PDB file of C-alpha atoms in Angstrom:
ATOM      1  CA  UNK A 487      26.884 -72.103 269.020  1.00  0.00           C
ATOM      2  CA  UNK A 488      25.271 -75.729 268.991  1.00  0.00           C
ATOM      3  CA  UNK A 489      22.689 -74.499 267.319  1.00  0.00           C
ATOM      4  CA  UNK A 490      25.364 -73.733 264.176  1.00  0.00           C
ATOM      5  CA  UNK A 491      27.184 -76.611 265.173  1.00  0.00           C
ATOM      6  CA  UNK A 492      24.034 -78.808 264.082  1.00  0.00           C
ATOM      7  CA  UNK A 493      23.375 -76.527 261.307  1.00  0.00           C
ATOM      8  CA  UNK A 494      26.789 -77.017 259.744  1.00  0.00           C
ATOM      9  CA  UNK A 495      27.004 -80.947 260.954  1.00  0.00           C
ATOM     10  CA  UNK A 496      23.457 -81.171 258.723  1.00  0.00           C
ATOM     11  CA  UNK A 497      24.749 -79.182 255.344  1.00  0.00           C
ATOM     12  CA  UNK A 498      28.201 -81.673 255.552  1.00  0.00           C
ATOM     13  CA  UNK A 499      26.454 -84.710 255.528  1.00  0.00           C
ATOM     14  CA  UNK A 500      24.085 -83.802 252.682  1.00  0.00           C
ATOM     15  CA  UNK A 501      26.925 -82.401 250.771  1.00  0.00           C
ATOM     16  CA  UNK A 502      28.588 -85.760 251.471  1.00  0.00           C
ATOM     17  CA  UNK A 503      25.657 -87.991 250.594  1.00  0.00           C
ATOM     18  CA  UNK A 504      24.884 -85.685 247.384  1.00  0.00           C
ATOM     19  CA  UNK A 505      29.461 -86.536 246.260  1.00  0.00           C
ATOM     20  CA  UNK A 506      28.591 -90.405 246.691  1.00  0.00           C
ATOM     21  CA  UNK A 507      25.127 -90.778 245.041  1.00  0.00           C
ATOM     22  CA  UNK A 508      25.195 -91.081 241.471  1.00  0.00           C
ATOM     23  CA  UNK A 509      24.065 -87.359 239.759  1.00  0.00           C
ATOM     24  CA  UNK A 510      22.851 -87.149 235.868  1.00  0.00           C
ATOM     25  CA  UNK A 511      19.816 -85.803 234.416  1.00  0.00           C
ATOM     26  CA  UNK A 512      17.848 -87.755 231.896  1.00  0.00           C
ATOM     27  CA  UNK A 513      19.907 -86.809 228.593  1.00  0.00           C
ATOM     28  CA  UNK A 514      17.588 -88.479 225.939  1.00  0.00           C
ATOM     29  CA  UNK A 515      16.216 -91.434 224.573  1.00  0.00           C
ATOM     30  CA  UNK A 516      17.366 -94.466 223.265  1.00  0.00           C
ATOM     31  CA  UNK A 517      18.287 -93.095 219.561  1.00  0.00           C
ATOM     32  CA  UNK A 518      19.828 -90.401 220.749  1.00  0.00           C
ATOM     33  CA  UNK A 519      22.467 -91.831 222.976  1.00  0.00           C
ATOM     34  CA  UNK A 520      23.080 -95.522 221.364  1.00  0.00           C
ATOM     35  CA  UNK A 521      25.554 -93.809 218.986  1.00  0.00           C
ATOM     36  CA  UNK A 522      27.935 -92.536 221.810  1.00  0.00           C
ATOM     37  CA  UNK A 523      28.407 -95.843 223.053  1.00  0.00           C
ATOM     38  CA  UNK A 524      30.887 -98.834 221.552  1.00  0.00           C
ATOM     39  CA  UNK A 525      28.587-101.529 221.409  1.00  0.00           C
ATOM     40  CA  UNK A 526      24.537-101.758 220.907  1.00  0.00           C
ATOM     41  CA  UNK A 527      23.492-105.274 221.228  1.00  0.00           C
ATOM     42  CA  UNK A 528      20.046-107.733 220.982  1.00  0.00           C
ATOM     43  CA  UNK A 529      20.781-109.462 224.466  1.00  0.00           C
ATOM     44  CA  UNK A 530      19.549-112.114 226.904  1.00  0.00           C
ATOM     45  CA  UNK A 531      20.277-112.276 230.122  1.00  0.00           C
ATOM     46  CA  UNK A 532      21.491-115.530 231.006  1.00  0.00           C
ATOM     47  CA  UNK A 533      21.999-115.112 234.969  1.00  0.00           C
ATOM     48  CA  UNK A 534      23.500-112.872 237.491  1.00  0.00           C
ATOM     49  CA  UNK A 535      26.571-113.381 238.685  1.00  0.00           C
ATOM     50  CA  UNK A 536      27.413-111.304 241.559  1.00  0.00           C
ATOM     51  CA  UNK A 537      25.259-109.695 244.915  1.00  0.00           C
ATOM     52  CA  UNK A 538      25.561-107.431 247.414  1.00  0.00           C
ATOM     53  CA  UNK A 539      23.103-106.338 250.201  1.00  0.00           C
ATOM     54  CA  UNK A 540      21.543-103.231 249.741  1.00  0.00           C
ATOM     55  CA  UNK A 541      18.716-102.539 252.509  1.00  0.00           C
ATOM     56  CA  UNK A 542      18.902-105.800 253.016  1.00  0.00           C
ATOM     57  CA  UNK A 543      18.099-106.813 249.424  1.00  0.00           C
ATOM     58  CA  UNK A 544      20.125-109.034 247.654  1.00  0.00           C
ATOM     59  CA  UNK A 545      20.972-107.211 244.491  1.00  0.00           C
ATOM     60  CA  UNK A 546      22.258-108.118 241.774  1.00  0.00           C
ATOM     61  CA  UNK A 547      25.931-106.346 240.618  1.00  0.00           C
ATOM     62  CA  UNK A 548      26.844-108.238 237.593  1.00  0.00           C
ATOM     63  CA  UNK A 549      25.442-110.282 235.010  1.00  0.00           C
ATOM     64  CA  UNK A 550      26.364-112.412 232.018  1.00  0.00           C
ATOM     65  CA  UNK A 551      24.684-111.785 228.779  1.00  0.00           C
ATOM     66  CA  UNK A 552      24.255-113.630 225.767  1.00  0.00           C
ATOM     67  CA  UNK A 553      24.586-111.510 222.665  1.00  0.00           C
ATOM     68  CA  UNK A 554      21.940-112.647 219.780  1.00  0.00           C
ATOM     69  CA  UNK A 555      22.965-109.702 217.279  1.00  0.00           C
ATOM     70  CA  UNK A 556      25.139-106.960 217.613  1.00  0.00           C
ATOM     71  CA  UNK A 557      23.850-104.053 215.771  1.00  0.00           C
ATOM     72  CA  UNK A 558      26.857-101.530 216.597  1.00  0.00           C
ATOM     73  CA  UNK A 559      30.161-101.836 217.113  1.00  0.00           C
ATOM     74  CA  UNK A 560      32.274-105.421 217.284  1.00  0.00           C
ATOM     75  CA  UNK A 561      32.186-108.209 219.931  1.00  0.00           C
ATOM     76  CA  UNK A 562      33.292-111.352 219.317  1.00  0.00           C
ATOM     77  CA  UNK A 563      32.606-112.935 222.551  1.00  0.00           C
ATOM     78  CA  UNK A 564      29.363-114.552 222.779  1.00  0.00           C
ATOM     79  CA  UNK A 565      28.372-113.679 226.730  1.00  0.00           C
ATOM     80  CA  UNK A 566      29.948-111.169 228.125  1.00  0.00           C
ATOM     81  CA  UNK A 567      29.925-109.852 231.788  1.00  0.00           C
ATOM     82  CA  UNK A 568      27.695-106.586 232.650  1.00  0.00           C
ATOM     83  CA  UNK A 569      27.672-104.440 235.981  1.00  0.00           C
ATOM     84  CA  UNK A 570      25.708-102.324 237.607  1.00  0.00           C
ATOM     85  CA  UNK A 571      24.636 -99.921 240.161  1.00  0.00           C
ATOM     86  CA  UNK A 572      25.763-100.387 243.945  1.00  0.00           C
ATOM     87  CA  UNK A 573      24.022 -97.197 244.249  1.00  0.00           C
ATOM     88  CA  UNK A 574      26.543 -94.384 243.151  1.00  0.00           C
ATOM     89  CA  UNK A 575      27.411 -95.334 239.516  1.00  0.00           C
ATOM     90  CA  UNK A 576      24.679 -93.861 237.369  1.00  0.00           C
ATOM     91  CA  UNK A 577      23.636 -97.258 236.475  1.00  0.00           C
ATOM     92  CA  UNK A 578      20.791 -99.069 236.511  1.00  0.00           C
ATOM     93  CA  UNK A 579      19.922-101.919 239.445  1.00  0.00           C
ATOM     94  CA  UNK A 580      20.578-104.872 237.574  1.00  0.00           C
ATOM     95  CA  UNK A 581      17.181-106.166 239.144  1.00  0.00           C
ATOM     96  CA  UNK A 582      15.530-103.851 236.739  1.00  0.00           C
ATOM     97  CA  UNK A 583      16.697-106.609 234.229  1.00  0.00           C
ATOM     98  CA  UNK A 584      15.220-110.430 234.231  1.00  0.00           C
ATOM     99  CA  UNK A 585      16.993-113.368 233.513  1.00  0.00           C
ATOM    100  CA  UNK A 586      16.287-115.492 229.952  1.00  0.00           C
ATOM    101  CA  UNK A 587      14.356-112.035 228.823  1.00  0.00           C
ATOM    102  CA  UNK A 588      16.121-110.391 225.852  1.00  0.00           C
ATOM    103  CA  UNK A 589      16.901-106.478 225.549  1.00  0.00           C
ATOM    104  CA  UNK A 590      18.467-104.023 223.103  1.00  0.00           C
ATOM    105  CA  UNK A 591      21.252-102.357 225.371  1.00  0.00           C
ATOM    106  CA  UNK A 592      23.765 -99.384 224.615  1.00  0.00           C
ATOM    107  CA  UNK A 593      26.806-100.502 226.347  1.00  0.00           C
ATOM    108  CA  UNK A 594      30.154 -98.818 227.840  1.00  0.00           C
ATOM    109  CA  UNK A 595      32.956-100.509 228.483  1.00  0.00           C
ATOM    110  CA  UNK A 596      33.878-101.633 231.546  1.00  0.00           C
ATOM    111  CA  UNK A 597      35.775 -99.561 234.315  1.00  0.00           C
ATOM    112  CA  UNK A 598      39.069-100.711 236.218  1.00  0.00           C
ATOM    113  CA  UNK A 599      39.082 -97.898 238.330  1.00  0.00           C
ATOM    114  CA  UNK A 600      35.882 -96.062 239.877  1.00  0.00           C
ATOM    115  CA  UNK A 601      34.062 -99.195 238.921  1.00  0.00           C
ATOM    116  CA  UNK A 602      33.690-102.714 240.805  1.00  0.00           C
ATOM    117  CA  UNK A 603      36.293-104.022 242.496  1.00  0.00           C
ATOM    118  CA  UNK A 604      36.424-107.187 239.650  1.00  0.00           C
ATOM    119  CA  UNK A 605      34.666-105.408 237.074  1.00  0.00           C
ATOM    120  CA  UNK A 606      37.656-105.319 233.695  1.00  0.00           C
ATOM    121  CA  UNK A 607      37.876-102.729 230.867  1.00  0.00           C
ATOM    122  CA  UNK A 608      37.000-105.697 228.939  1.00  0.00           C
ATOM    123  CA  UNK A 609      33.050-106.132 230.617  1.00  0.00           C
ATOM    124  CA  UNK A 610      30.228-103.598 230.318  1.00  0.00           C
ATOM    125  CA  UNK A 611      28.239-101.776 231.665  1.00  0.00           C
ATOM    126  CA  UNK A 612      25.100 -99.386 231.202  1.00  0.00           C
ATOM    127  CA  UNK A 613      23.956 -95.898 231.774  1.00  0.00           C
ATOM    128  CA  UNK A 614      21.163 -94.903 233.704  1.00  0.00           C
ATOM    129  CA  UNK A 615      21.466 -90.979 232.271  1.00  0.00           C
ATOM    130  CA  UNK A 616      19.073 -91.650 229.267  1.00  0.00           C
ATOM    131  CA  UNK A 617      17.293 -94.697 227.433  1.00  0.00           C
ATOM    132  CA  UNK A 618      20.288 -96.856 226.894  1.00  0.00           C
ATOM    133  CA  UNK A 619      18.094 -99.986 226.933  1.00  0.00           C
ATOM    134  CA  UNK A 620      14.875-101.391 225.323  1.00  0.00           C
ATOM    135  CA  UNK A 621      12.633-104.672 226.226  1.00  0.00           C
ATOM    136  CA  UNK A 622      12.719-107.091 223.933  1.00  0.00           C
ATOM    137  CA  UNK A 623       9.667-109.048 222.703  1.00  0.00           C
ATOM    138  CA  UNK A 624      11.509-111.752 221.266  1.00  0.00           C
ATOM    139  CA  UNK A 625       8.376-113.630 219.708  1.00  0.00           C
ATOM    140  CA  UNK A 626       6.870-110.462 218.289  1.00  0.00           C
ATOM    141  CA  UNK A 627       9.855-109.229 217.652  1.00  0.00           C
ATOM    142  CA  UNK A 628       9.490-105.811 218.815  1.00  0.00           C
ATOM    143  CA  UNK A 629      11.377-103.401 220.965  1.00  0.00           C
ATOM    144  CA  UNK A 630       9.985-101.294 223.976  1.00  0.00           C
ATOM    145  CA  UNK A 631      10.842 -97.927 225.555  1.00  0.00           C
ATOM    146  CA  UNK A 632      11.632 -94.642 225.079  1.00  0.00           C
ATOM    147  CA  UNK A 633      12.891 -95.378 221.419  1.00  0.00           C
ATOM    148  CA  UNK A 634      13.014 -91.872 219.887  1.00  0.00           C
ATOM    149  CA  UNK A 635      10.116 -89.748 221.714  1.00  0.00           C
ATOM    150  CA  UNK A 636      10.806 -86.090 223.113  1.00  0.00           C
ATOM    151  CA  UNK A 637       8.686 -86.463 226.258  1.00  0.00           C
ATOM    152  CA  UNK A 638       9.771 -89.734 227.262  1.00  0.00           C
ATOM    153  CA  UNK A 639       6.878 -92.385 226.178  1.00  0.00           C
ATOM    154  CA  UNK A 640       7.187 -95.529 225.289  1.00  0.00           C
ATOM    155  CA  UNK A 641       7.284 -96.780 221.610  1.00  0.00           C
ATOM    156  CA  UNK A 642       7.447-100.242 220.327  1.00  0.00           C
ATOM    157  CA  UNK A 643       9.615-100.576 216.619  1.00  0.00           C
ATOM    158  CA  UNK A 644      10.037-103.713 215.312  1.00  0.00           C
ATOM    159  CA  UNK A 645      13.370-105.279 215.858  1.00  0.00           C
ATOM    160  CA  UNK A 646      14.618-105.013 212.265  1.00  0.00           C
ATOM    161  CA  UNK A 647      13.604-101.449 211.965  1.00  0.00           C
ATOM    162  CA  UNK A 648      15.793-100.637 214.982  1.00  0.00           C
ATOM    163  CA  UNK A 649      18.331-102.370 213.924  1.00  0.00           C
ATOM    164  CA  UNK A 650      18.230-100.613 210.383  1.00  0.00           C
ATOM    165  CA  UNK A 651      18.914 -97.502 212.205  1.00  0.00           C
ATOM    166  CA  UNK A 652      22.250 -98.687 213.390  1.00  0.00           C
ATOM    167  CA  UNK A 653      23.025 -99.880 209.574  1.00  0.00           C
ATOM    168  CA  UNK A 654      25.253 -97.392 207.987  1.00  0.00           C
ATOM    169  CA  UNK A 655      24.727 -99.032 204.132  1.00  0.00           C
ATOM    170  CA  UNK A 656      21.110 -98.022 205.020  1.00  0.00           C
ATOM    171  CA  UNK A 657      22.000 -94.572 206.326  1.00  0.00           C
ATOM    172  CA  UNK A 658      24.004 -93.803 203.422  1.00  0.00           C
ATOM    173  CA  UNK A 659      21.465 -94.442 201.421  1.00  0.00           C
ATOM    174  CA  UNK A 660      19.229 -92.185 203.328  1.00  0.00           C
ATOM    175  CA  UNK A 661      21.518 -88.841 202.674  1.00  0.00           C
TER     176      UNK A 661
END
């Protein structure tokens, strides 16, 4: 009977651990899943604003961005507030993004509920279920990442041929 006992204690708490941690498979690559969000934007991040200890790390759970150039969608803010991951989101670690470098970044819009306690439908945030952001080589001009690839490699575009994919007097054209 203890034996069961520890059995069953074991399959709870994975089954609890497995509800809490954030579950998505990798659904595509940048191209593919900027046009299901709002807003794609040339960012830089300007500084983080929030922390919490994780493992003893402080980690960053918001940041403020400074939009360069939207390419999708309308903002008419120029920084706007971004959160991440506190581990059960599907959303990146903010850490994964350095302050005063620029990125290309598919956002969502903000959650009230199920999100950060201060986070506001009016602030973004990111998805960590595909490519939803590039790194930015603002002197080159270029953009890094999984761009449009279908096994997941890493392509660099220049900045103005991503953005003319966004462009819809350039993809009317097209058809």
């Amino acid at each position: 009977m203890k034996k069961h006992l520890i059995s069953l204690s074991v399959v709870l708490l994975l089954l609890t651990v497995k509800a809490w941690s954030c579950s998505c498979n990798y659904q595509g690559p940048f191209l593919q899943m900027a046009p299901a969000t709002p807003l794609v934007a040339l960012v830089k991040v300007t500084k983080y604003l929030t922390f919490q200890d994780i493992y003893a790390v402080k980690t960053p759970m918001s940041m403020q961005v400074e939009i360069i150039e939207v390419y999708k969608g309308s903002e008419n803010r120029k920084k706007i507030i971004v959160w991440g991951d506190p581990g059960n989101l599907c959303r990146p670690y903010l850490s994964a993004f350095k302050e005063d470098q620029y990125y290309v970044i598919a956002f969502s819009p903000g959650r009230t509920k199920g999100g950060h306690q201060n986070e506001l439908a009016t602030d973004y945030t990111i998805s960590s279920c595909g490519a939803y952001w590039l790194t930015v080589d603002f002197a080159q001009k270029t953009a890094s990442g999984d761009i449009d690839s279908k096994d997941r490699q890493s392509q660099t575009w220049s900045l103005s041929a991503l953005k003319s994919r966004f462009d819809p007097s350039v993809n009317d054209k097209a058809n």
